[in-house]
Amino acid sequence: MIGIEKEKLLDLFLGYQIPWHTSSVVWKKSFFNRIGGFDEGLLRFQDVEIHIRALAEKDSTIFIDDHSLPTSFYRKSAFHTKIDLDKRVFILNQGIIFLEKIKVILGCDGLSKTYSLFLYLMFRFEEVIDRRQLKLIKGIYFSDCKNLQLPFSVSLMIFLHEKVLKRPRRSRKLLAFGIYKFHLAINKQ
């Protein structure tokens, strides 16, 4: 086993660059109980949220098995990738709840590391984002976190949705995707 820097792993989860999935982790029952187990109120993002809480624990230690072969495979079929508009709204709303939880768990400092997730939500669910949801998302970042320095990509995404292309359209989706990819490229983990 090799030791790994917890802060780096926490940053990956906060940036929605998920380094492992839920069944890849072995936890002591006492630790799992101490951090409160899964948040049953979250219907999406609960796997990412529990890893964030676990990695945020001061006295936890992380070890990663050093295997060069894959330990699991992810099924990606048309059934699993096809999402109707109602499900898109549901996932977006769960993402907003998830961001609120991160703010509670880690405060503004932790929230400042979620910009990749913010941008992902803005481009991935672009066709269902309305003014109310955009206002909620902005409120999470701006209400108590006055000193947050938004990266250019986040400011540009907000400008795109509020001033340039206020309604969903193909061009906004493409621009939002470009902003997201630009952000990932200049903020490589």
PDB file of N, CA and C in Angstrom, residues 86-133:
ATOM      1  N   ASP A  86     -37.016  15.934 -16.943  1.00  0.00           N
ATOM      2  CA  ASP A  86     -37.371  15.869 -15.520  1.00  0.00           C
ATOM      3  C   ASP A  86     -36.210  15.340 -14.678  1.00  0.00           C
ATOM      4  N   LYS A  87     -35.529  14.329 -15.203  1.00  0.00           N
ATOM      5  CA  LYS A  87     -34.391  13.777 -14.468  1.00  0.00           C
ATOM      6  C   LYS A  87     -33.241  14.787 -14.438  1.00  0.00           C
ATOM      7  N   ARG A  88     -33.070  15.547 -15.502  1.00  0.00           N
ATOM      8  CA  ARG A  88     -32.036  16.584 -15.527  1.00  0.00           C
ATOM      9  C   ARG A  88     -32.304  17.640 -14.451  1.00  0.00           C
ATOM     10  N   VAL A  89     -33.560  18.066 -14.328  1.00  0.00           N
ATOM     11  CA  VAL A  89     -33.924  19.040 -13.294  1.00  0.00           C
ATOM     12  C   VAL A  89     -33.642  18.454 -11.915  1.00  0.00           C
ATOM     13  N   PHE A  90     -34.009  17.188 -11.716  1.00  0.00           N
ATOM     14  CA  PHE A  90     -33.768  16.517 -10.443  1.00  0.00           C
ATOM     15  C   PHE A  90     -32.279  16.485 -10.104  1.00  0.00           C
ATOM     16  N   ILE A  91     -31.440  16.083 -11.064  1.00  0.00           N
ATOM     17  CA  ILE A  91     -29.996  15.996 -10.815  1.00  0.00           C
ATOM     18  C   ILE A  91     -29.418  17.382 -10.544  1.00  0.00           C
ATOM     19  N   LEU A  92     -29.840  18.381 -11.301  1.00  0.00           N
ATOM     20  CA  LEU A  92     -29.370  19.744 -11.068  1.00  0.00           C
ATOM     21  C   LEU A  92     -29.737  20.204  -9.661  1.00  0.00           C
ATOM     22  N   ASN A  93     -30.974  19.973  -9.244  1.00  0.00           N
ATOM     23  CA  ASN A  93     -31.395  20.375  -7.903  1.00  0.00           C
ATOM     24  C   ASN A  93     -30.616  19.633  -6.822  1.00  0.00           C
ATOM     25  N   GLN A  94     -30.308  18.362  -7.055  1.00  0.00           N
ATOM     26  CA  GLN A  94     -29.483  17.617  -6.111  1.00  0.00           C
ATOM     27  C   GLN A  94     -28.061  18.190  -6.063  1.00  0.00           C
ATOM     28  N   GLY A  95     -27.552  18.639  -7.209  1.00  0.00           N
ATOM     29  CA  GLY A  95     -26.239  19.289  -7.235  1.00  0.00           C
ATOM     30  C   GLY A  95     -26.228  20.565  -6.403  1.00  0.00           C
ATOM     31  N   ILE A  96     -27.318  21.314  -6.452  1.00  0.00           N
ATOM     32  CA  ILE A  96     -27.430  22.541  -5.666  1.00  0.00           C
ATOM     33  C   ILE A  96     -27.452  22.204  -4.175  1.00  0.00           C
ATOM     34  N   ILE A  97     -28.220  21.179  -3.795  1.00  0.00           N
ATOM     35  CA  ILE A  97     -28.249  20.741  -2.393  1.00  0.00           C
ATOM     36  C   ILE A  97     -26.866  20.279  -1.960  1.00  0.00           C
ATOM     37  N   PHE A  98     -26.178  19.555  -2.849  1.00  0.00           N
ATOM     38  CA  PHE A  98     -24.821  19.082  -2.555  1.00  0.00           C
ATOM     39  C   PHE A  98     -23.877  20.258  -2.292  1.00  0.00           C
ATOM     40  N   LEU A  99     -23.924  21.289  -3.121  1.00  0.00           N
ATOM     41  CA  LEU A  99     -23.072  22.462  -2.912  1.00  0.00           C
ATOM     42  C   LEU A  99     -23.378  23.134  -1.575  1.00  0.00           C
ATOM     43  N   GLU A 100     -24.653  23.201  -1.211  1.00  0.00           N
ATOM     44  CA  GLU A 100     -25.025  23.769   0.095  1.00  0.00           C
ATOM     45  C   GLU A 100     -24.418  22.959   1.230  1.00  0.00           C
ATOM     46  N   LYS A 101     -24.426  21.635   1.106  1.00  0.00           N
ATOM     47  CA  LYS A 101     -23.839  20.768   2.136  1.00  0.00           C
ATOM     48  C   LYS A 101     -22.327  20.972   2.240  1.00  0.00           C
ATOM     49  N   ILE A 102     -21.666  21.112   1.102  1.00  0.00           N
ATOM     50  CA  ILE A 102     -20.222  21.337   1.119  1.00  0.00           C
ATOM     51  C   ILE A 102     -19.912  22.627   1.860  1.00  0.00           C
ATOM     52  N   LYS A 103     -20.725  23.641   1.641  1.00  0.00           N
ATOM     53  CA  LYS A 103     -20.535  24.918   2.323  1.00  0.00           C
ATOM     54  C   LYS A 103     -20.676  24.743   3.834  1.00  0.00           C
ATOM     55  N   VAL A 104     -21.628  23.918   4.267  1.00  0.00           N
ATOM     56  CA  VAL A 104     -21.823  23.666   5.696  1.00  0.00           C
ATOM     57  C   VAL A 104     -20.647  22.860   6.259  1.00  0.00           C
ATOM     58  N   ILE A 105     -20.215  21.840   5.534  1.00  0.00           N
ATOM     59  CA  ILE A 105     -19.160  20.952   6.017  1.00  0.00           C
ATOM     60  C   ILE A 105     -17.804  21.654   6.055  1.00  0.00           C
ATOM     61  N   LEU A 106     -17.440  22.352   4.982  1.00  0.00           N
ATOM     62  CA  LEU A 106     -16.083  22.881   4.837  1.00  0.00           C
ATOM     63  C   LEU A 106     -16.001  24.402   4.821  1.00  0.00           C
ATOM     64  N   GLY A 107     -17.129  25.080   4.824  1.00  0.00           N
ATOM     65  CA  GLY A 107     -17.114  26.536   4.805  1.00  0.00           C
ATOM     66  C   GLY A 107     -16.724  27.092   3.445  1.00  0.00           C
ATOM     67  N   CYS A 108     -16.460  28.374   3.429  1.00  0.00           N
ATOM     68  CA  CYS A 108     -16.151  29.065   2.170  1.00  0.00           C
ATOM     69  C   CYS A 108     -14.851  28.568   1.545  1.00  0.00           C
ATOM     70  N   ASP A 109     -13.864  28.191   2.360  1.00  0.00           N
ATOM     71  CA  ASP A 109     -12.602  27.697   1.807  1.00  0.00           C
ATOM     72  C   ASP A 109     -12.819  26.422   0.999  1.00  0.00           C
ATOM     73  N   GLY A 110     -13.596  25.495   1.541  1.00  0.00           N
ATOM     74  CA  GLY A 110     -13.902  24.265   0.812  1.00  0.00           C
ATOM     75  C   GLY A 110     -14.761  24.528  -0.404  1.00  0.00           C
ATOM     76  N   LEU A 111     -15.696  25.449  -0.253  1.00  0.00           N
ATOM     77  CA  LEU A 111     -16.586  25.787  -1.366  1.00  0.00           C
ATOM     78  C   LEU A 111     -15.804  26.365  -2.537  1.00  0.00           C
ATOM     79  N   SER A 112     -14.731  27.075  -2.245  1.00  0.00           N
ATOM     80  CA  SER A 112     -13.937  27.680  -3.314  1.00  0.00           C
ATOM     81  C   SER A 112     -13.254  26.631  -4.193  1.00  0.00           C
ATOM     82  N   LYS A 113     -13.243  25.387  -3.734  1.00  0.00           N
ATOM     83  CA  LYS A 113     -12.625  24.318  -4.526  1.00  0.00           C
ATOM     84  C   LYS A 113     -13.652  23.562  -5.364  1.00  0.00           C
ATOM     85  N   THR A 114     -14.900  24.035  -5.379  1.00  0.00           N
ATOM     86  CA  THR A 114     -15.966  23.344  -6.117  1.00  0.00           C
ATOM     87  C   THR A 114     -16.291  24.006  -7.453  1.00  0.00           C
ATOM     88  N   TYR A 115     -15.449  24.891  -7.918  1.00  0.00           N
ATOM     89  CA  TYR A 115     -15.759  25.608  -9.160  1.00  0.00           C
ATOM     90  C   TYR A 115     -15.913  24.673 -10.356  1.00  0.00           C
ATOM     91  N   SER A 116     -15.147  23.598 -10.397  1.00  0.00           N
ATOM     92  CA  SER A 116     -15.291  22.648 -11.509  1.00  0.00           C
ATOM     93  C   SER A 116     -16.675  22.015 -11.499  1.00  0.00           C
ATOM     94  N   LEU A 117     -17.180  21.692 -10.309  1.00  0.00           N
ATOM     95  CA  LEU A 117     -18.528  21.135 -10.214  1.00  0.00           C
ATOM     96  C   LEU A 117     -19.566  22.170 -10.633  1.00  0.00           C
ATOM     97  N   PHE A 118     -19.398  23.401 -10.181  1.00  0.00           N
ATOM     98  CA  PHE A 118     -20.299  24.484 -10.578  1.00  0.00           C
ATOM     99  C   PHE A 118     -20.363  24.578 -12.103  1.00  0.00           C
ATOM    100  N   LEU A 119     -19.211  24.605 -12.749  1.00  0.00           N
ATOM    101  CA  LEU A 119     -19.157  24.720 -14.206  1.00  0.00           C
ATOM    102  C   LEU A 119     -19.740  23.482 -14.885  1.00  0.00           C
ATOM    103  N   TYR A 120     -19.484  22.318 -14.299  1.00  0.00           N
ATOM    104  CA  TYR A 120     -20.054  21.079 -14.833  1.00  0.00           C
ATOM    105  C   TYR A 120     -21.582  21.152 -14.809  1.00  0.00           C
ATOM    106  N   LEU A 121     -22.155  21.553 -13.677  1.00  0.00           N
ATOM    107  CA  LEU A 121     -23.612  21.666 -13.572  1.00  0.00           C
ATOM    108  C   LEU A 121     -24.159  22.673 -14.583  1.00  0.00           C
ATOM    109  N   MET A 122     -23.438  23.774 -14.764  1.00  0.00           N
ATOM    110  CA  MET A 122     -23.910  24.831 -15.657  1.00  0.00           C
ATOM    111  C   MET A 122     -23.914  24.391 -17.123  1.00  0.00           C
ATOM    112  N   PHE A 123     -22.949  23.572 -17.533  1.00  0.00           N
ATOM    113  CA  PHE A 123     -22.964  23.144 -18.936  1.00  0.00           C
ATOM    114  C   PHE A 123     -23.774  21.856 -19.108  1.00  0.00           C
ATOM    115  N   ARG A 124     -23.647  20.918 -18.186  1.00  0.00           N
ATOM    116  CA  ARG A 124     -24.301  19.607 -18.342  1.00  0.00           C
ATOM    117  C   ARG A 124     -25.818  19.715 -18.288  1.00  0.00           C
ATOM    118  N   PHE A 125     -26.310  20.633 -17.466  1.00  0.00           N
ATOM    119  CA  PHE A 125     -27.756  20.773 -17.292  1.00  0.00           C
ATOM    120  C   PHE A 125     -28.242  22.127 -17.786  1.00  0.00           C
ATOM    121  N   GLU A 126     -27.530  22.659 -18.761  1.00  0.00           N
ATOM    122  CA  GLU A 126     -27.794  23.982 -19.322  1.00  0.00           C
ATOM    123  C   GLU A 126     -29.235  24.153 -19.777  1.00  0.00           C
ATOM    124  N   GLU A 127     -29.815  23.123 -20.359  1.00  0.00           N
ATOM    125  CA  GLU A 127     -31.159  23.268 -20.914  1.00  0.00           C
ATOM    126  C   GLU A 127     -32.258  23.328 -19.856  1.00  0.00           C
ATOM    127  N   VAL A 128     -31.941  23.033 -18.601  1.00  0.00           N
ATOM    128  CA  VAL A 128     -32.963  23.098 -17.552  1.00  0.00           C
ATOM    129  C   VAL A 128     -32.670  24.148 -16.482  1.00  0.00           C
ATOM    130  N   ILE A 129     -31.543  24.843 -16.609  1.00  0.00           N
ATOM    131  CA  ILE A 129     -31.230  25.892 -15.629  1.00  0.00           C
ATOM    132  C   ILE A 129     -32.136  27.083 -15.898  1.00  0.00           C
ATOM    133  N   ASP A 130     -32.844  27.501 -14.875  1.00  0.00           N
ATOM    134  CA  ASP A 130     -33.665  28.702 -14.998  1.00  0.00           C
ATOM    135  C   ASP A 130     -33.110  29.779 -14.062  1.00  0.00           C
ATOM    136  N   ARG A 131     -33.713  30.936 -14.083  1.00  0.00           N
ATOM    137  CA  ARG A 131     -33.228  32.060 -13.267  1.00  0.00           C
ATOM    138  C   ARG A 131     -33.225  31.724 -11.779  1.00  0.00           C
ATOM    139  N   ARG A 132     -34.237  30.982 -11.328  1.00  0.00           N
ATOM    140  CA  ARG A 132     -34.331  30.637  -9.907  1.00  0.00           C
ATOM    141  C   ARG A 132     -33.146  29.771  -9.482  1.00  0.00           C
ATOM    142  N   GLN A 133     -32.833  28.769 -10.298  1.00  0.00           N
ATOM    143  CA  GLN A 133     -31.724  27.882  -9.964  1.00  0.00           C
ATOM    144  C   GLN A 133     -30.389  28.617 -10.031  1.00  0.00           C
TER     145      GLN A 133
END
